[in-house]
Amino acid sequence: MKVKSILFTFVLMLSVIIAPFSSNATMVNMDSTSAVAVIGPHLQKALDEDSNEVLEVIVTFNGSGAPSLADVNLLSNLGITNGITLQSLPMAGVIATPEQINQLQNSDQVRSIYLNRELQYDLERSTKLIGAQKVHEDADFQSRNGGLPVSGNGIGVIVNDSGIDGTHKDLEYGKNLVQNVYGGTNLNALSSILPVTYTEDVPTTDHTGGHGTHVAGIVGGTGAMSAGKYEGVAPGADLIGYGSGAGLFILDTLTGFDYAITNQFKYNIRVVTNSWGSTGDIGTDFDPEHPTNLATKKCYDRGIVVVFSAGNSGRDGEHTITGNFKKAPWVITVANGDKYGKLSDSSSRGLENNGGTVTVDGKEFTWVDAPSITAPGTDIISTRVISPIGALGTTKDISNQDPGTMPFYTTLSGTSMAAPHIAGVVALMLDADPTLSPDEVKTIIQNTATNMPGYEPWEVGAGYVNAYAAVDEVYNKKGYGKTLNTLQHFANAAADTDAEDVTFALNERLINVDTNGNYYPNEKLTRIELAKYLVMGAGIRQSLDNTSYTDVSAEEMPFVAAVTARGGVFNDASHLSDQVMLSNGNKFNPNGAVSKVDLSYAMIQSLNLQNEAHALAGQTITAVWTYQGVNFNVVVKDQTDIPSELKGYVQLAIDRGYFPVEYVFENGEILAVLNPFEAVTKGEYASIAKKFFNEYY
């Protein structure tokens, strides 16, 4: 019999807390004892569909600690021999037959049983999401790169962290981990002033919880222990571990930068990634004399790109970046986004309009109190230290992984996980063109970002990283960046209307006013306006592949190219979804009106619901009519001329309340009237954009 492997996300989570580093972790305690063992709804559905299928399930026992000997004996006495138990929570992941599940349900030792449902909260999705895997597989890039995939090959990346476990096959010392250094400093142990010494060639330096090992896997793990599934962003990079151990002080990190500069030519060190910070340095302005800023400036001068995590103090609001050194104009500071385009609540924010200019070494720099960019940092699966944690860690590992990979990978969240994504992207860019300067790297990463609806630059920087567009810009210099929200002036209110939905959409950066401050809510929405609104407010990725439209101006072309490109939908990790606006050959018709059918397609496509819409193609469109508290599905009368392939989009738009319908009584039957080809006004679009935004997030 086939084993069904479906991962389940528990309400209860256990994460690793590593105080010195910018990694967000949460512990939720479980209340014990329940009179009846609960069967999860997805498990019940699986049992109903096939009563003979062997299933992967998660059993929660009554209790507050690890499963007891009696709990383990219960499993074995029922003939359940395949599974694992947690170390702190009363849970086991097992393979069981329906009969065994029934017996477990009837045991007073068991609290609940849930199906091991499949989800995509892992590094595999994050590398796809940002386009890193697309970079690895792009034939044109490979041709331009001498026949080799762009993978960060030969680019030295220092992981300035707690250390790296070089016994892990994904990060094997002597292979992709080209050097592993223990650099902890203990001034109290010295009796004289001596030059700093580094303990090199240490197979494993991560003995304090695995933070650095996890970070290193995100940068450039090979995925060897997962058949490539959890491959890092730049699997061809040469990793150099610089570990400071459990205690972390400024001096420890400074020696990491010192090591990078000293050994730059030996290991071609071009990137240093740093997932640490100081909560005691929150709310401070950039200090050019701070020793960390002096060290990173020296790296900058030597062509080394320095990447920092923004910090995990965002729940305290604005002005929470953990360190003035993360505001240095020559570093890249990274916020934590989830895999659906939302900023994590914990991700540290900057302060609006805070910044200034400084002159350093005779050159004027502008610093801003904001992250530079956002990258995936929430529920990231990456390499786990082989010891001391052992074979099992958090509940999320059971939820998110196959049992065979759990001894080698674990799940963590925080800007600590976001920063190494960017370090990996930098390695890809330098693989494509090693002559890039740190300024050029930072500019390209920011110019190729995807807008994040509802957020300000002081929260997310330029937006969500797009590795594919970044490497595309390196090779082809297409001129990305003209669609960025950071380059536009947004009003918080329109001069010609105080409509609530318009004001909401303006405040969330879903729409914009003209140069006179007017929105004109009663005017018809044009196709070019829709293109701009989708790029600024629906998270459509930048693309400059399709720029052949003869009726579109050069100024408007970047917006049109984005909405007519394949794979532009942010939530589409495959980068294969169809375009979000339809066109006719080399004509876009920018001044044409937008019908309800047109808008249905654009909005549903932007929600990444293409498959759901296609599944409804050709089916009769209905609307819900409510009479005396009872809902009835009634047929939409005027759907005859809607193309069959678009009916699913219209149905999903009606279901979301995008378009109100009128109800008529004809020949003893209630029917709905949509007017599907009626032009949409800008005011109507603002209302729909609000509904879209609330579902998007």
Short mmCIF file of C-alpha atoms in Angstrom, two decimals, residues 41-391:
data_model
loop_
_atom_site.label_atom_id
_atom_site.label_comp_id
_atom_site.label_asym_id
_atom_site.label_seq_id
_atom_site.Cartn_x
_atom_site.Cartn_y
_atom_site.Cartn_z
CA PRO A 41 -10.47 16.81 9.71
CA HIS A 42 -7.95 16.02 6.98
CA LEU A 43 -7.22 12.67 8.57
CA GLN A 44 -10.94 11.94 8.79
CA LYS A 45 -11.30 12.80 5.11
CA ALA A 46 -8.41 10.49 4.21
CA LEU A 47 -9.95 7.68 6.23
CA ASP A 48 -13.32 8.20 4.56
CA GLU A 49 -11.78 8.17 1.08
CA ASP A 50 -9.69 5.01 1.52
CA SER A 51 -10.15 2.82 4.57
CA ASN A 52 -7.18 0.61 3.63
CA GLU A 53 -4.49 3.22 3.03
CA VAL A 54 -1.51 3.42 5.37
CA LEU A 55 -1.10 6.98 6.63
CA GLU A 56 1.50 9.21 8.19
CA VAL A 57 -0.02 10.70 11.31
CA ILE A 58 1.01 12.75 14.29
CA VAL A 59 -0.14 11.43 17.64
CA THR A 60 -0.37 13.78 20.61
CA PHE A 61 -0.46 12.10 24.01
CA ASN A 62 -1.94 13.47 27.21
CA GLY A 63 0.88 15.10 29.13
CA SER A 64 3.23 18.05 28.94
CA GLY A 65 6.62 16.48 28.29
CA ALA A 66 8.12 13.96 25.94
CA PRO A 67 6.08 10.79 25.34
CA SER A 68 6.39 8.44 28.31
CA LEU A 69 7.50 4.82 28.20
CA ALA A 70 3.84 3.85 28.49
CA ASP A 71 3.03 5.97 25.44
CA VAL A 72 5.79 4.34 23.42
CA ASN A 73 4.63 0.91 24.59
CA LEU A 74 1.11 1.74 23.42
CA LEU A 75 2.41 2.31 19.92
CA SER A 76 4.53 -0.82 19.84
CA ASN A 77 1.77 -3.00 21.30
CA LEU A 78 -0.46 -1.90 18.43
CA GLY A 79 2.20 -2.96 15.94
CA ILE A 80 3.29 0.59 15.10
CA THR A 81 7.03 0.35 14.54
CA ASN A 82 7.81 3.26 12.22
CA GLY A 83 8.00 6.65 13.87
CA ILE A 84 9.82 9.23 15.94
CA THR A 85 9.13 10.95 19.24
CA LEU A 86 9.79 14.54 20.22
CA GLN A 87 12.14 15.41 23.02
CA SER A 88 10.04 18.03 24.81
CA LEU A 89 6.49 17.82 23.50
CA PRO A 90 4.17 14.82 23.98
CA MET A 91 4.08 13.93 20.29
CA ALA A 92 5.10 11.19 17.94
CA GLY A 93 5.08 11.00 14.17
CA VAL A 94 4.16 7.49 13.06
CA ILE A 95 2.98 5.39 10.14
CA ALA A 96 -0.28 3.63 10.97
CA THR A 97 -3.14 1.71 9.40
CA PRO A 98 -6.75 2.89 9.77
CA GLU A 99 -7.36 0.09 12.30
CA GLN A 100 -4.37 1.20 14.37
CA ILE A 101 -5.60 4.79 14.19
CA ASN A 102 -9.00 3.66 15.46
CA GLN A 103 -7.38 1.86 18.38
CA LEU A 104 -5.29 4.91 19.21
CA GLN A 105 -8.41 7.07 19.15
CA ASN A 106 -10.01 4.83 21.77
CA SER A 107 -7.03 4.97 24.13
CA ASP A 108 -7.22 7.25 27.15
CA GLN A 109 -3.52 8.01 26.66
CA VAL A 110 -4.10 9.82 23.36
CA ARG A 111 -5.22 13.41 23.01
CA SER A 112 -5.38 13.80 19.22
CA ILE A 113 -4.33 12.32 15.89
CA TYR A 114 -3.69 14.46 12.81
CA LEU A 115 -2.66 13.74 9.26
CA ASN A 116 0.88 14.66 8.26
CA ARG A 117 -0.29 17.19 5.64
CA GLU A 118 1.92 18.55 2.89
CA LEU A 119 2.82 22.23 3.04
CA GLN A 120 5.63 24.30 1.53
CA TYR A 121 7.10 26.14 4.49
CA ASP A 122 10.70 25.34 3.62
CA LEU A 123 13.91 26.42 1.87
CA GLU A 124 12.87 24.62 -1.32
CA ARG A 125 9.97 27.04 -1.78
CA SER A 126 11.97 30.10 -0.74
CA THR A 127 14.73 29.53 -3.28
CA LYS A 128 12.10 29.02 -5.97
CA LEU A 129 10.11 32.02 -4.79
CA ILE A 130 12.96 34.50 -5.16
CA GLY A 131 13.94 33.03 -8.52
CA ALA A 132 17.23 31.44 -7.40
CA GLN A 133 16.33 28.04 -8.84
CA LYS A 134 15.29 29.75 -12.06
CA VAL A 135 18.75 31.33 -12.18
CA HIS A 136 20.39 27.91 -11.76
CA GLU A 137 18.33 26.45 -14.62
CA ASP A 138 18.27 29.34 -17.12
CA ALA A 139 19.87 28.22 -20.39
CA ASP A 140 20.78 31.75 -21.52
CA PHE A 141 22.50 32.50 -18.23
CA GLN A 142 24.36 29.19 -18.48
CA SER A 143 25.54 30.02 -21.99
CA ARG A 144 26.72 33.45 -20.85
CA ASN A 145 28.51 31.79 -17.91
CA GLY A 146 30.79 29.61 -20.00
CA GLY A 147 28.43 26.67 -20.12
CA LEU A 148 28.10 26.35 -16.35
CA PRO A 149 24.95 27.12 -14.34
CA VAL A 150 25.08 30.37 -12.39
CA SER A 151 25.49 29.00 -8.86
CA GLY A 152 27.91 31.31 -7.08
CA ASN A 153 30.77 29.12 -8.27
CA GLY A 154 34.08 30.11 -6.70
CA ILE A 155 32.68 33.11 -4.80
CA GLY A 156 33.90 33.08 -1.20
CA VAL A 157 31.17 33.79 1.36
CA ILE A 158 32.05 34.16 5.04
CA VAL A 159 29.34 33.14 7.48
CA ASN A 160 30.21 35.32 10.48
CA ASP A 161 28.11 33.50 13.03
CA SER A 162 28.12 30.82 15.72
CA GLY A 163 30.07 28.38 13.54
CA ILE A 164 29.36 25.70 10.94
CA ASP A 165 29.06 21.96 11.33
CA GLY A 166 31.37 20.79 8.56
CA THR A 167 30.47 17.15 9.18
CA HIS A 168 27.11 17.82 7.50
CA LYS A 169 27.24 16.56 3.90
CA ASP A 170 25.52 19.73 2.66
CA LEU A 171 28.34 21.80 4.17
CA GLU A 172 31.17 19.33 4.04
CA TYR A 173 34.51 20.60 5.27
CA GLY A 174 37.12 20.30 2.54
CA LYS A 175 34.50 20.55 -0.20
CA ASN A 176 32.06 23.47 -0.43
CA LEU A 177 33.06 24.49 3.11
CA VAL A 178 36.58 25.45 2.08
CA GLN A 179 37.62 26.73 5.50
CA ASN A 180 36.16 26.57 8.99
CA VAL A 181 37.55 28.87 11.65
CA TYR A 182 36.98 29.13 15.37
CA GLY A 183 37.39 32.76 16.32
CA GLY A 184 36.02 33.18 19.81
CA THR A 185 37.95 35.72 21.84
CA ASN A 186 38.45 35.64 25.61
CA LEU A 187 40.44 38.62 26.76
CA ASN A 188 40.44 37.39 30.36
CA ALA A 189 42.51 34.39 29.31
CA LEU A 190 45.37 36.51 27.96
CA SER A 191 48.36 37.65 29.97
CA SER A 192 49.93 39.95 27.38
CA ILE A 193 49.09 41.80 24.19
CA LEU A 194 49.37 39.36 21.32
CA PRO A 195 48.26 39.32 17.68
CA VAL A 196 44.88 37.73 17.19
CA THR A 197 45.12 34.10 16.21
CA TYR A 198 42.56 32.05 14.34
CA THR A 199 42.03 28.36 14.84
CA GLU A 200 41.59 27.13 11.27
CA ASP A 201 40.76 23.79 9.70
CA VAL A 202 38.23 22.84 12.38
CA PRO A 203 35.72 20.33 10.94
CA THR A 204 32.91 21.62 13.13
CA THR A 205 32.77 24.90 15.04
CA ASP A 206 29.05 25.07 15.78
CA HIS A 207 28.55 23.61 19.25
CA THR A 208 25.92 26.04 20.56
CA GLY A 209 22.62 25.29 18.89
CA GLY A 210 23.11 25.34 15.15
CA HIS A 211 22.36 28.95 14.21
CA GLY A 212 25.42 29.35 11.97
CA THR A 213 24.95 25.94 10.37
CA HIS A 214 21.37 26.84 9.46
CA VAL A 215 22.48 30.18 8.02
CA ALA A 216 25.27 28.56 5.99
CA GLY A 217 22.86 26.07 4.45
CA ILE A 218 20.65 28.91 3.22
CA VAL A 219 23.60 30.61 1.57
CA GLY A 220 25.14 27.64 -0.16
CA GLY A 221 24.15 24.22 1.11
CA THR A 222 24.36 21.58 -1.60
CA GLY A 223 21.18 19.75 -0.61
CA ALA A 224 23.15 16.49 -0.54
CA MET A 225 21.09 15.01 2.30
CA SER A 226 17.76 15.84 0.66
CA ALA A 227 18.45 14.93 -2.98
CA GLY A 228 18.74 18.65 -3.72
CA LYS A 229 15.40 19.61 -2.19
CA TYR A 230 16.91 21.93 0.42
CA GLU A 231 19.68 23.29 -1.75
CA GLY A 232 20.86 26.78 -0.83
CA VAL A 233 20.61 29.93 -2.93
CA ALA A 234 24.20 29.67 -4.22
CA PRO A 235 25.17 25.98 -4.00
CA GLY A 236 28.36 26.59 -5.94
CA ALA A 237 29.74 29.16 -3.50
CA ASP A 238 32.86 28.55 -1.42
CA LEU A 239 31.77 28.84 2.19
CA ILE A 240 34.07 29.99 4.97
CA GLY A 241 32.79 29.57 8.49
CA TYR A 242 33.88 32.02 11.14
CA GLY A 243 32.46 30.89 14.47
CA SER A 244 32.48 32.76 17.73
CA GLY A 245 30.77 30.12 19.83
CA ALA A 246 28.10 30.72 22.44
CA GLY A 247 29.23 34.11 23.68
CA LEU A 248 29.14 36.88 21.10
CA PHE A 249 30.67 40.30 21.56
CA ILE A 250 31.60 43.09 19.17
CA LEU A 251 35.21 41.96 19.28
CA ASP A 252 34.25 38.50 18.13
CA THR A 253 32.48 39.88 15.08
CA LEU A 254 35.24 42.34 14.34
CA THR A 255 37.76 39.52 14.15
CA GLY A 256 35.45 37.91 11.60
CA PHE A 257 35.67 40.97 9.37
CA ASP A 258 39.40 41.06 10.02
CA TYR A 259 39.72 37.46 8.89
CA ALA A 260 37.78 38.24 5.72
CA ILE A 261 40.06 41.09 4.79
CA THR A 262 43.25 39.20 5.70
CA ASN A 263 42.30 36.11 3.69
CA GLN A 264 40.35 37.73 0.86
CA PHE A 265 42.68 36.68 -1.92
CA LYS A 266 43.27 33.20 -0.53
CA TYR A 267 39.58 32.32 -0.68
CA ASN A 268 38.23 34.95 -3.10
CA ILE A 269 36.10 36.36 -0.28
CA ARG A 270 33.47 38.70 -1.74
CA VAL A 271 30.60 38.41 0.76
CA VAL A 272 30.27 38.43 4.55
CA THR A 273 26.85 37.57 5.97
CA ASN A 274 25.98 38.56 9.53
CA SER A 275 22.85 37.40 11.35
CA TRP A 276 23.37 39.13 14.67
CA GLY A 277 22.66 42.48 16.26
CA SER A 278 22.30 44.47 19.45
CA THR A 279 18.93 45.26 21.00
CA GLY A 280 20.77 47.78 23.12
CA ASP A 281 21.57 49.73 19.95
CA ILE A 282 17.96 50.17 18.80
CA GLY A 283 16.79 53.63 17.77
CA THR A 284 20.25 55.04 17.20
CA ASP A 285 21.54 57.00 14.23
CA PHE A 286 24.36 55.73 12.07
CA ASP A 287 27.70 56.35 13.76
CA PRO A 288 30.58 56.38 11.26
CA GLU A 289 33.09 55.98 14.09
CA HIS A 290 31.62 52.77 15.47
CA PRO A 291 34.23 50.01 15.10
CA THR A 292 31.83 47.77 13.23
CA ASN A 293 31.19 50.55 10.71
CA LEU A 294 34.90 51.03 10.30
CA ALA A 295 35.35 47.33 9.67
CA THR A 296 32.51 47.09 7.15
CA LYS A 297 33.77 50.21 5.37
CA LYS A 298 37.14 48.50 4.97
CA CYS A 299 35.39 45.48 3.50
CA TYR A 300 33.48 47.80 1.16
CA ASP A 301 36.74 49.39 0.06
CA ARG A 302 38.09 45.94 -0.75
CA GLY A 303 35.06 44.97 -2.85
CA ILE A 304 33.51 42.76 -0.17
CA VAL A 305 29.71 42.98 0.13
CA VAL A 306 28.53 42.99 3.76
CA VAL A 307 25.02 41.71 4.53
CA PHE A 308 23.20 42.16 7.85
CA SER A 309 19.93 40.91 9.29
CA ALA A 310 17.66 43.81 10.29
CA GLY A 311 16.72 42.29 13.65
CA ASN A 312 13.62 40.78 15.24
CA SER A 313 12.31 43.66 17.36
CA GLY A 314 9.58 44.76 14.95
CA ARG A 315 6.75 44.00 17.35
CA ASP A 316 7.91 47.07 19.28
CA GLY A 317 7.11 49.19 16.23
CA GLU A 318 9.21 51.59 14.23
CA HIS A 319 12.84 52.52 14.83
CA THR A 320 13.78 49.00 15.91
CA ILE A 321 16.68 47.98 13.66
CA THR A 322 19.14 46.26 15.99
CA GLY A 323 22.31 48.23 15.48
CA ASN A 324 23.39 51.55 14.03
CA PHE A 325 25.91 49.56 11.97
CA LYS A 326 23.01 48.10 9.97
CA LYS A 327 22.27 51.60 8.68
CA ALA A 328 25.71 52.02 7.15
CA PRO A 329 25.25 53.15 3.53
CA TRP A 330 27.67 50.52 2.27
CA VAL A 331 25.95 47.45 3.75
CA ILE A 332 22.81 45.57 2.74
CA THR A 333 20.32 45.13 5.59
CA VAL A 334 17.60 42.54 5.18
CA ALA A 335 14.03 42.39 6.51
CA ASN A 336 12.13 39.13 7.05
CA GLY A 337 9.33 38.36 4.62
CA ASP A 338 7.17 35.26 4.53
CA LYS A 339 6.63 33.18 1.42
CA TYR A 340 3.42 35.00 0.53
CA GLY A 341 4.87 38.50 0.33
CA LYS A 342 4.04 39.69 3.83
CA LEU A 343 6.52 41.28 6.22
CA SER A 344 6.94 39.36 9.46
CA ASP A 345 5.55 41.17 12.49
CA SER A 346 8.87 40.56 14.24
CA SER A 347 11.03 42.05 11.49
CA SER A 348 12.71 45.24 12.72
CA ARG A 349 11.54 48.46 11.11
CA GLY A 350 13.38 51.70 10.50
CA LEU A 351 12.04 55.21 11.01
CA GLU A 352 10.29 57.20 8.29
CA ASN A 353 12.31 60.14 6.93
CA ASN A 354 15.21 59.45 9.27
CA GLY A 355 18.67 59.54 7.80
CA GLY A 356 21.39 61.91 6.73
CA THR A 357 24.66 62.37 4.96
CA VAL A 358 28.16 61.68 6.22
CA THR A 359 31.57 62.15 4.72
CA VAL A 360 33.87 59.20 5.17
CA ASP A 361 37.34 59.02 3.69
CA GLY A 362 36.56 62.11 1.65
CA LYS A 363 33.40 60.67 0.07
CA GLU A 364 29.86 61.72 0.92
CA PHE A 365 27.42 58.95 1.73
CA THR A 366 23.69 59.02 2.42
CA TRP A 367 22.37 56.71 5.11
CA VAL A 368 18.74 55.82 5.76
CA ASP A 369 17.03 54.31 8.77
CA ALA A 370 15.48 51.39 6.88
CA PRO A 371 16.17 47.88 5.66
CA SER A 372 17.62 47.71 2.16
CA ILE A 373 15.56 44.77 0.93
CA THR A 374 13.24 41.99 2.11
CA ALA A 375 13.90 38.26 1.68
CA PRO A 376 12.34 35.00 2.92
CA GLY A 377 12.97 34.47 6.62
CA THR A 378 9.86 32.77 7.99
CA ASP A 379 9.66 28.99 8.50
CA ILE A 380 12.85 28.29 6.58
CA ILE A 381 14.16 24.73 6.48
CA SER A 382 17.93 24.53 6.29
CA THR A 383 20.82 22.49 7.59
CA ARG A 384 20.78 21.22 11.17
CA VAL A 385 23.89 20.55 13.25
CA ILE A 386 24.47 16.83 13.55
CA SER A 387 25.18 17.40 17.25
CA PRO A 388 24.40 18.52 19.94
CA ILE A 389 20.74 18.84 18.93
CA GLY A 390 20.53 15.32 17.61
CA ALA A 391 17.99 13.83 15.25
#
